[in-house]
PDB file of C-alpha atoms in Angstrom:
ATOM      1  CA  UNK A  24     -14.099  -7.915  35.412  1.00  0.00           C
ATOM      2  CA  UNK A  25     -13.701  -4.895  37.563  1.00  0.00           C
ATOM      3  CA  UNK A  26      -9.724  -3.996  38.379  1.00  0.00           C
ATOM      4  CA  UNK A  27     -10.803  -4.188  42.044  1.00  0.00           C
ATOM      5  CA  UNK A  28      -9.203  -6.226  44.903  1.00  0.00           C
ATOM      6  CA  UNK A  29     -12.093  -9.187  46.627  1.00  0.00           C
ATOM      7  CA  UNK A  30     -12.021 -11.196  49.742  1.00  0.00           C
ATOM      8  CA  UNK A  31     -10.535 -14.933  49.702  1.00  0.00           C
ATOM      9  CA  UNK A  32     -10.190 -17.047  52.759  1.00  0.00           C
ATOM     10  CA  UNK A  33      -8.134 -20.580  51.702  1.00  0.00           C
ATOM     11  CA  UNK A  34      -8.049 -22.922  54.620  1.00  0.00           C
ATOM     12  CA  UNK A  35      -6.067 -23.020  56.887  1.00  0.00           C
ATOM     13  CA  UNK A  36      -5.483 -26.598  58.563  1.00  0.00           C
ATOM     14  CA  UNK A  37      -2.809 -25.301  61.929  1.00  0.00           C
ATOM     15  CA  UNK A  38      -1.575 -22.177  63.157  1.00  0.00           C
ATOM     16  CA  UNK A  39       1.422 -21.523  65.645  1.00  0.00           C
ATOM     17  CA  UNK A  40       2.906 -18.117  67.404  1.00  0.00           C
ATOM     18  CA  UNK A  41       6.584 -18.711  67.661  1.00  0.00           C
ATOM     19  CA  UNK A  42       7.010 -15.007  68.903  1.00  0.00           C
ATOM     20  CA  UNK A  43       4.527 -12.639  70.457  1.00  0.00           C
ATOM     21  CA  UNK A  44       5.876  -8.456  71.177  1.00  0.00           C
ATOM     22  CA  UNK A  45       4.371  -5.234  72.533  1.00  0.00           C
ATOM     23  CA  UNK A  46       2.374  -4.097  70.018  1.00  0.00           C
ATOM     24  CA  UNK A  47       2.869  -7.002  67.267  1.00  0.00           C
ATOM     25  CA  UNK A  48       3.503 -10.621  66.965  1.00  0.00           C
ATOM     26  CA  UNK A  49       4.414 -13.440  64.170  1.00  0.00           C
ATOM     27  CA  UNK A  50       2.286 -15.454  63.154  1.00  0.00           C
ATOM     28  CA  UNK A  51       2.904 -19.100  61.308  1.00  0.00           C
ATOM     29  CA  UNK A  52      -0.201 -20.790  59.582  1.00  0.00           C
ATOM     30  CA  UNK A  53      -0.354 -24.023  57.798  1.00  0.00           C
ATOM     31  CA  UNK A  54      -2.460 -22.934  54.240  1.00  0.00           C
ATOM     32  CA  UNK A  55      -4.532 -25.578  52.434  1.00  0.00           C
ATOM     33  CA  UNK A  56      -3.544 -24.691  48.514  1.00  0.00           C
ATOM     34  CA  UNK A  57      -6.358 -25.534  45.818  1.00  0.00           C
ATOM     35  CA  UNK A  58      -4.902 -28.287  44.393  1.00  0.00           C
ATOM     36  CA  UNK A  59      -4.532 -29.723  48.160  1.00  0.00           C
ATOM     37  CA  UNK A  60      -1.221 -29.667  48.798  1.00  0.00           C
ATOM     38  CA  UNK A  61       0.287 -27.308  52.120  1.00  0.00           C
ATOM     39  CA  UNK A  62       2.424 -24.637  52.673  1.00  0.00           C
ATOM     40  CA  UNK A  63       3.442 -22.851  55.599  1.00  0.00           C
ATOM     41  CA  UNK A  64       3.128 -19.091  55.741  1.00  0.00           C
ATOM     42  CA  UNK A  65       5.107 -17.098  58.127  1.00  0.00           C
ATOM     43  CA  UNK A  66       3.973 -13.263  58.945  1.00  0.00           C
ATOM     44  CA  UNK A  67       3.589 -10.494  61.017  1.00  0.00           C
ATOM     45  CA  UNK A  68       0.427  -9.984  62.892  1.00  0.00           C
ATOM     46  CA  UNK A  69      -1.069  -5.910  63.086  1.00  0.00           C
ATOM     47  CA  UNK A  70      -2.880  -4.194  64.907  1.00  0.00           C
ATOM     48  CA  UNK A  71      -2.929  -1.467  61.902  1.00  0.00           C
ATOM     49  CA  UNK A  72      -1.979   2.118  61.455  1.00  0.00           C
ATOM     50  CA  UNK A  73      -3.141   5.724  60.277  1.00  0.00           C
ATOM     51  CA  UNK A  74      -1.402   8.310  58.982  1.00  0.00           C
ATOM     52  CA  UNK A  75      -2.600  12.203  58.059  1.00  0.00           C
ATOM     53  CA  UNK A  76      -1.212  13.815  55.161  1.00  0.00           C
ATOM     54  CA  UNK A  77      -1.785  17.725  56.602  1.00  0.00           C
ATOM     55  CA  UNK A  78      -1.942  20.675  53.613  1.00  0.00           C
ATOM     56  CA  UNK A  79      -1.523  24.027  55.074  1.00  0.00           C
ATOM     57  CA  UNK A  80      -2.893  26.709  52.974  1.00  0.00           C
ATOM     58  CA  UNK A  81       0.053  27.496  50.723  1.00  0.00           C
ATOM     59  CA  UNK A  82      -0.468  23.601  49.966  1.00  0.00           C
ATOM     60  CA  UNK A  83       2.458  22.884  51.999  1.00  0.00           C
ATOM     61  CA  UNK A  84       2.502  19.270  53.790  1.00  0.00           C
ATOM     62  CA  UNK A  85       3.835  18.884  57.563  1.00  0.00           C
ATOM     63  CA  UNK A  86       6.580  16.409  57.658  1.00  0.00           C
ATOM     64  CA  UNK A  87       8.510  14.847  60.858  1.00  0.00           C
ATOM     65  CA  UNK A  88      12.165  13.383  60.696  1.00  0.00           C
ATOM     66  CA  UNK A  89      12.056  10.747  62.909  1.00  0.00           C
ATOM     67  CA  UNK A  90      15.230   7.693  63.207  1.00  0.00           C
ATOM     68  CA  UNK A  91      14.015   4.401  62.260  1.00  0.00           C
ATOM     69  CA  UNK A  92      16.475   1.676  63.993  1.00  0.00           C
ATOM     70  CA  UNK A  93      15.286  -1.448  61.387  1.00  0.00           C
ATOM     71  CA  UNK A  94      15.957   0.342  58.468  1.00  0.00           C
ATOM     72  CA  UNK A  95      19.209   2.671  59.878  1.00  0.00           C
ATOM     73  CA  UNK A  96      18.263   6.130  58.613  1.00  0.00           C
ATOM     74  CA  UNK A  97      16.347   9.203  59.912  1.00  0.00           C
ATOM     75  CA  UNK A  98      13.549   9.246  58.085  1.00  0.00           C
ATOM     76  CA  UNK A  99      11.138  12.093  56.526  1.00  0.00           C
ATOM     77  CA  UNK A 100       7.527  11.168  57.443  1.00  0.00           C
ATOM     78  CA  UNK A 101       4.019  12.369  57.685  1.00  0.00           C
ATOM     79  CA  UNK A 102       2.493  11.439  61.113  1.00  0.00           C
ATOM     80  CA  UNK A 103       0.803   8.537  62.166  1.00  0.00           C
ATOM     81  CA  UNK A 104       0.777   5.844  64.752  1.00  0.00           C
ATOM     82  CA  UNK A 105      -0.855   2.553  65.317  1.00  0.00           C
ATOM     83  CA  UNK A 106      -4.280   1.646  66.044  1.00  0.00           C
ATOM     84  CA  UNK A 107      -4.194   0.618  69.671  1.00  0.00           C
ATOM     85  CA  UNK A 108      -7.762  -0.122  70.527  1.00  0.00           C
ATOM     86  CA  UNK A 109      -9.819  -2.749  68.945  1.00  0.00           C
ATOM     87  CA  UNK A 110     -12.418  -1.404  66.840  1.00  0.00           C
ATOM     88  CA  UNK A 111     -10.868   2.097  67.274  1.00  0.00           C
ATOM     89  CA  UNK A 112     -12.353   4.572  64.917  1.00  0.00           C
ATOM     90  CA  UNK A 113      -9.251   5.445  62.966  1.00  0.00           C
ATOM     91  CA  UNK A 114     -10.400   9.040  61.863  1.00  0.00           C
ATOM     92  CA  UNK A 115     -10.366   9.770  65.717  1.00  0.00           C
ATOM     93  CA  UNK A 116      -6.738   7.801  66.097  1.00  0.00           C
ATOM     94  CA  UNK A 117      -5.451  10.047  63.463  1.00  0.00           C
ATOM     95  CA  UNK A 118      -6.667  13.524  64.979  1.00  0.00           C
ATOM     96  CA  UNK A 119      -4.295  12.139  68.033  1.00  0.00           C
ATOM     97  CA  UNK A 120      -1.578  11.015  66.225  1.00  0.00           C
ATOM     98  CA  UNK A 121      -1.688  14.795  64.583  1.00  0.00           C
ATOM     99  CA  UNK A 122      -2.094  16.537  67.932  1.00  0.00           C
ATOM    100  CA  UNK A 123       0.336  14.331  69.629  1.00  0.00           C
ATOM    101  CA  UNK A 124       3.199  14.620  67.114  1.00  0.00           C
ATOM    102  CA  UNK A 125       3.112  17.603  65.454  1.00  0.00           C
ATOM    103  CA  UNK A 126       0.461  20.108  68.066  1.00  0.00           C
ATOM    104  CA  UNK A 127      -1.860  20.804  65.172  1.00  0.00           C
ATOM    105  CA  UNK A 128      -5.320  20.354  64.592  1.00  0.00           C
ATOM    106  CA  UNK A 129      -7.877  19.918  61.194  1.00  0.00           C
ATOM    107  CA  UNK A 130     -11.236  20.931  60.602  1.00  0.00           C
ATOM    108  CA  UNK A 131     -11.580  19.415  57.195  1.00  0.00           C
ATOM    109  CA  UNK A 132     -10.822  15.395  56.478  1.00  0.00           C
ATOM    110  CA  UNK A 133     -11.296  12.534  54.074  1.00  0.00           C
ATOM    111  CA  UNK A 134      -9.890   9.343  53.101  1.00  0.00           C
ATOM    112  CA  UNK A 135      -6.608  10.327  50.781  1.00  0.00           C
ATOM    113  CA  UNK A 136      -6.289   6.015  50.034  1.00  0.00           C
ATOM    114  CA  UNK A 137      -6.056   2.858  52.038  1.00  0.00           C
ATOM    115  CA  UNK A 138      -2.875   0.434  51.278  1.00  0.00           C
ATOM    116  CA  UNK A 139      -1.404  -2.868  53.054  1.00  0.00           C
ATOM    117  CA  UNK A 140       2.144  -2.088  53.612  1.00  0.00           C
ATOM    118  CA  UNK A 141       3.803  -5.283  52.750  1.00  0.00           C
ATOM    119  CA  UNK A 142       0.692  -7.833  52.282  1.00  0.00           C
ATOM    120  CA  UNK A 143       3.557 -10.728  51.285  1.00  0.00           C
ATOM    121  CA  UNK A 144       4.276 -11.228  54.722  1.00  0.00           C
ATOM    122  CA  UNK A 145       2.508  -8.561  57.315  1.00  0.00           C
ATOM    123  CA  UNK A 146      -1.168  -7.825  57.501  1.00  0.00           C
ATOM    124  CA  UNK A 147      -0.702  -4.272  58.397  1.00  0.00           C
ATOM    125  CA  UNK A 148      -3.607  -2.586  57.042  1.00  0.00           C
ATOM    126  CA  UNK A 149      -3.015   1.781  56.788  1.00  0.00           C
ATOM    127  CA  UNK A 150      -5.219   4.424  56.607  1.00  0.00           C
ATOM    128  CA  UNK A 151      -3.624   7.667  55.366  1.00  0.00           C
ATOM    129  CA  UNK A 152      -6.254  10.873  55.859  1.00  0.00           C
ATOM    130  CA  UNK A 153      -5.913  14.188  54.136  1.00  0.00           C
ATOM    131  CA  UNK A 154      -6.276  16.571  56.751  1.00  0.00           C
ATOM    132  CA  UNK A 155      -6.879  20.724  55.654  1.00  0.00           C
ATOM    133  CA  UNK A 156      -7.832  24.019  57.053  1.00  0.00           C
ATOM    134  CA  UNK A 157      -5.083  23.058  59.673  1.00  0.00           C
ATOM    135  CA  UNK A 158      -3.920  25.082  62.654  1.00  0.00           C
ATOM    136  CA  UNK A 159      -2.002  25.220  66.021  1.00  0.00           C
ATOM    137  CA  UNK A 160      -3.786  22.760  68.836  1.00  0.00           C
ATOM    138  CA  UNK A 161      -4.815  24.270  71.982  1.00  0.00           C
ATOM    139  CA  UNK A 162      -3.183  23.371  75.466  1.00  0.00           C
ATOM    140  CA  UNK A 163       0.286  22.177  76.366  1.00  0.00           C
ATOM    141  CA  UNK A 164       2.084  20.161  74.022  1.00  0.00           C
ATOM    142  CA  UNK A 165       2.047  15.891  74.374  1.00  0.00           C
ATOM    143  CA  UNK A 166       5.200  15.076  76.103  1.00  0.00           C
ATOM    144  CA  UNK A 167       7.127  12.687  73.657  1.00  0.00           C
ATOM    145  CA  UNK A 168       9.840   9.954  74.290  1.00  0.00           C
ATOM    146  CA  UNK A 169      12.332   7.694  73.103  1.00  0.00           C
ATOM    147  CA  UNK A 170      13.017   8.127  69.190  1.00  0.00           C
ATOM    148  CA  UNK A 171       9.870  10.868  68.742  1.00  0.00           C
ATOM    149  CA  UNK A 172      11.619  12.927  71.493  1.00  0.00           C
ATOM    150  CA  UNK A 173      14.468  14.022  68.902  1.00  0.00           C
ATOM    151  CA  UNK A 174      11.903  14.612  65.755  1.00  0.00           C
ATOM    152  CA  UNK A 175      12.147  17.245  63.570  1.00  0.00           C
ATOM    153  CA  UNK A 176       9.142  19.335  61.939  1.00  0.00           C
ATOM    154  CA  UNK A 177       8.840  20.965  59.272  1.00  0.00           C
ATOM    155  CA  UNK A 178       6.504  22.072  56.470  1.00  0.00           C
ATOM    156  CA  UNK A 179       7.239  21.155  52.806  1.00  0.00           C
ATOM    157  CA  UNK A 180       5.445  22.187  49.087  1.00  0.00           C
ATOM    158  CA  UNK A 181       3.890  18.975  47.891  1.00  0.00           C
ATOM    159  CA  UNK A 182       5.764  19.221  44.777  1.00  0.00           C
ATOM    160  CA  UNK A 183       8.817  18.565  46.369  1.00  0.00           C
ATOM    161  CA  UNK A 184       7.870  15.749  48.332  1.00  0.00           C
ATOM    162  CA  UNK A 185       6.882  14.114  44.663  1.00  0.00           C
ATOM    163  CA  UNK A 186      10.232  15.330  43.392  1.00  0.00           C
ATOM    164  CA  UNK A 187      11.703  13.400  46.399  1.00  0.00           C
ATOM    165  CA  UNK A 188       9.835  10.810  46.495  1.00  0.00           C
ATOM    166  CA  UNK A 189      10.630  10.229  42.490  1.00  0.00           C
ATOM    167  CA  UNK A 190      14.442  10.804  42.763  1.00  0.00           C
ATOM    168  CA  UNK A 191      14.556   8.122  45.508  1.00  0.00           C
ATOM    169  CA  UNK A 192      15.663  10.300  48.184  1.00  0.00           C
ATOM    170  CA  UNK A 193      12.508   9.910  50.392  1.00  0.00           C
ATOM    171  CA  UNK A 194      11.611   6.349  51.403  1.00  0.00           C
ATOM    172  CA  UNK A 195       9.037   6.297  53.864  1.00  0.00           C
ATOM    173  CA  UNK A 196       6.071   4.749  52.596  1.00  0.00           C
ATOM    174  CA  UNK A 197       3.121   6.846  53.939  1.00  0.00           C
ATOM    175  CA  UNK A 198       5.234  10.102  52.818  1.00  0.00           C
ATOM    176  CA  UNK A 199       5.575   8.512  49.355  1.00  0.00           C
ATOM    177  CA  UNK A 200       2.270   6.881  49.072  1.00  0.00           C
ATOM    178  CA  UNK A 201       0.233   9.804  50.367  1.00  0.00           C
ATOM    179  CA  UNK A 202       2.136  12.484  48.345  1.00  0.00           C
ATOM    180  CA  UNK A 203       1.889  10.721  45.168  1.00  0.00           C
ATOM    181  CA  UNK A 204      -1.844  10.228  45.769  1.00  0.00           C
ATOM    182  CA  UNK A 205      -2.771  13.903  46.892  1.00  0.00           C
ATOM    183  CA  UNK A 206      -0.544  14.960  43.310  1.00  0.00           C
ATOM    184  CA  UNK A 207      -3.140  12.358  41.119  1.00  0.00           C
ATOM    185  CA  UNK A 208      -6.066  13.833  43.231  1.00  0.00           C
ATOM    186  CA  UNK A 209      -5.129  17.584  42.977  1.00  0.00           C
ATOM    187  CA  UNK A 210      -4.586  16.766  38.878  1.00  0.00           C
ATOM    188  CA  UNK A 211      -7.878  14.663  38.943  1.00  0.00           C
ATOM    189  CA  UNK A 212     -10.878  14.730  39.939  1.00  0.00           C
ATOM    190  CA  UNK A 213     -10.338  17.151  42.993  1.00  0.00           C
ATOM    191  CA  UNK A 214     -10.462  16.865  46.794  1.00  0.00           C
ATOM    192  CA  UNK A 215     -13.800  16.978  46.883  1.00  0.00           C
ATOM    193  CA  UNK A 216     -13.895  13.060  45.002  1.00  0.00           C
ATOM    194  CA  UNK A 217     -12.481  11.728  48.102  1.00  0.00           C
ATOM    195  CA  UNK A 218     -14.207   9.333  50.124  1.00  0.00           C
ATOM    196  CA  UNK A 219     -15.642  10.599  53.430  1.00  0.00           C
ATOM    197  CA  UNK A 220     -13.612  10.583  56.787  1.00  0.00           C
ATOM    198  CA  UNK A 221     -15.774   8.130  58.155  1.00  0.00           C
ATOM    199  CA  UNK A 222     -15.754   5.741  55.085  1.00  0.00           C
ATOM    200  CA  UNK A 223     -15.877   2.110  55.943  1.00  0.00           C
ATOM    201  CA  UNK A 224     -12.888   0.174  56.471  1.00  0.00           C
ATOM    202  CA  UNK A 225     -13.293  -3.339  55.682  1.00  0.00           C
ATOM    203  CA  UNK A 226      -9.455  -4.130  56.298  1.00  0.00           C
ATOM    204  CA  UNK A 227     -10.437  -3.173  59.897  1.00  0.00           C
ATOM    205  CA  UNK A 228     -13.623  -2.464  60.975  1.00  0.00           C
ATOM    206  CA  UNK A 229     -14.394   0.157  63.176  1.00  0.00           C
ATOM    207  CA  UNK A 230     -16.916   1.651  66.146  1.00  0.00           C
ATOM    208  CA  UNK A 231     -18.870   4.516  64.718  1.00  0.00           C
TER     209      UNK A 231
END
């Protein structure tokens, strides 16, 4: 058998939204287990994300420090945002979220890896992109607010992000995930074994 994750779809008999938000909501469904009994599962409903893992030439990644109010710490992070639009093709949501927080632009991407952040009791589904040949966008900078408003950028070797990431000093878990990916790949097979930027998405379909 193939070490490969598959689509299953148990039953489920009622479903209730005790709380609906701006961009997310919670979601609790009555599952149908095989031997027949039922549970009730409680989660977060998402719209889904992207991130972009960008490697200047000196295979340095930009990074953002950005407060995160849930968790009580500022944060090192890679950018990324979430996927607004239904059916939003992500590869174009991530050459915003890249011009938006950080002013920058790409000419070369592909699909670094695709993850669920915490599939136990969310259904965010998250794109992360490697994004090369980078440079400075064109135009006026996007006018930020509230917690992005007070970011910090800067750009940092890969092989301390790793180091980081291993010592448990960086937490967040595109940063983590996406750095630890692009050290396999770079040790591996190469860039050039990546998927295509406009790989299918089952997790969530896009518009071509």
């Amino acid at each position: 058998m193939p070490i490969q994750d598959t689509p299953e779809e148990w039953p489920v008999t009622a479903t209730t939204t005790p709380f609906t938000g701006n961009k997310t909501s919670v979601r609790t469904d009555e599952v149908e287990m095989p031997d027949g009994s039922r549970v009730k599962r409680d989660y977060q409903v998402h719209p889904g994300s992207v991130a972009v893992l960008a490697l200047d030439r000196d295979d340095r990644v930009l990074v953002l420090r950005q407060y995160r109010h849930p968790v009580r710490q500022r944060l090192w992070e890679i950018p990324a945002g979430l996927l607004d639009i239904p059916g939003e093709n992500p590869l174009h949501a991530a050459q915003r979220e890249l011009y938006e927080e950080a002013h920058v632009k790409a000419e070369d991407w592909r699909v670094l890896i695709d993850l669920y952040t915490s599939p136990g009791g969310c259904d965010e589904a998250v794109r992360i992109f490697l994004a090369r040949e980078i440079s400075v966008a064109e135009g006026e900078r996007f006018e930020v607010s509230e917690e992005e408003a007070d970011m910090e950028l800067a750009r940092v070797p890969l092989e301390e992000l790793v180091r980081g990431a291993l010592a448990g000093e960086l937490h967040n878990n595109c940063l983590v995930t996406g750095a630890l990916a692009l050290r396999s790949v770079l040790s591996g097979d190469g860039i050039d074994a990546l998927r295509p930027a406009d790989a299918s998405w089952p997790a969530r379909p896009f518009d071509a």
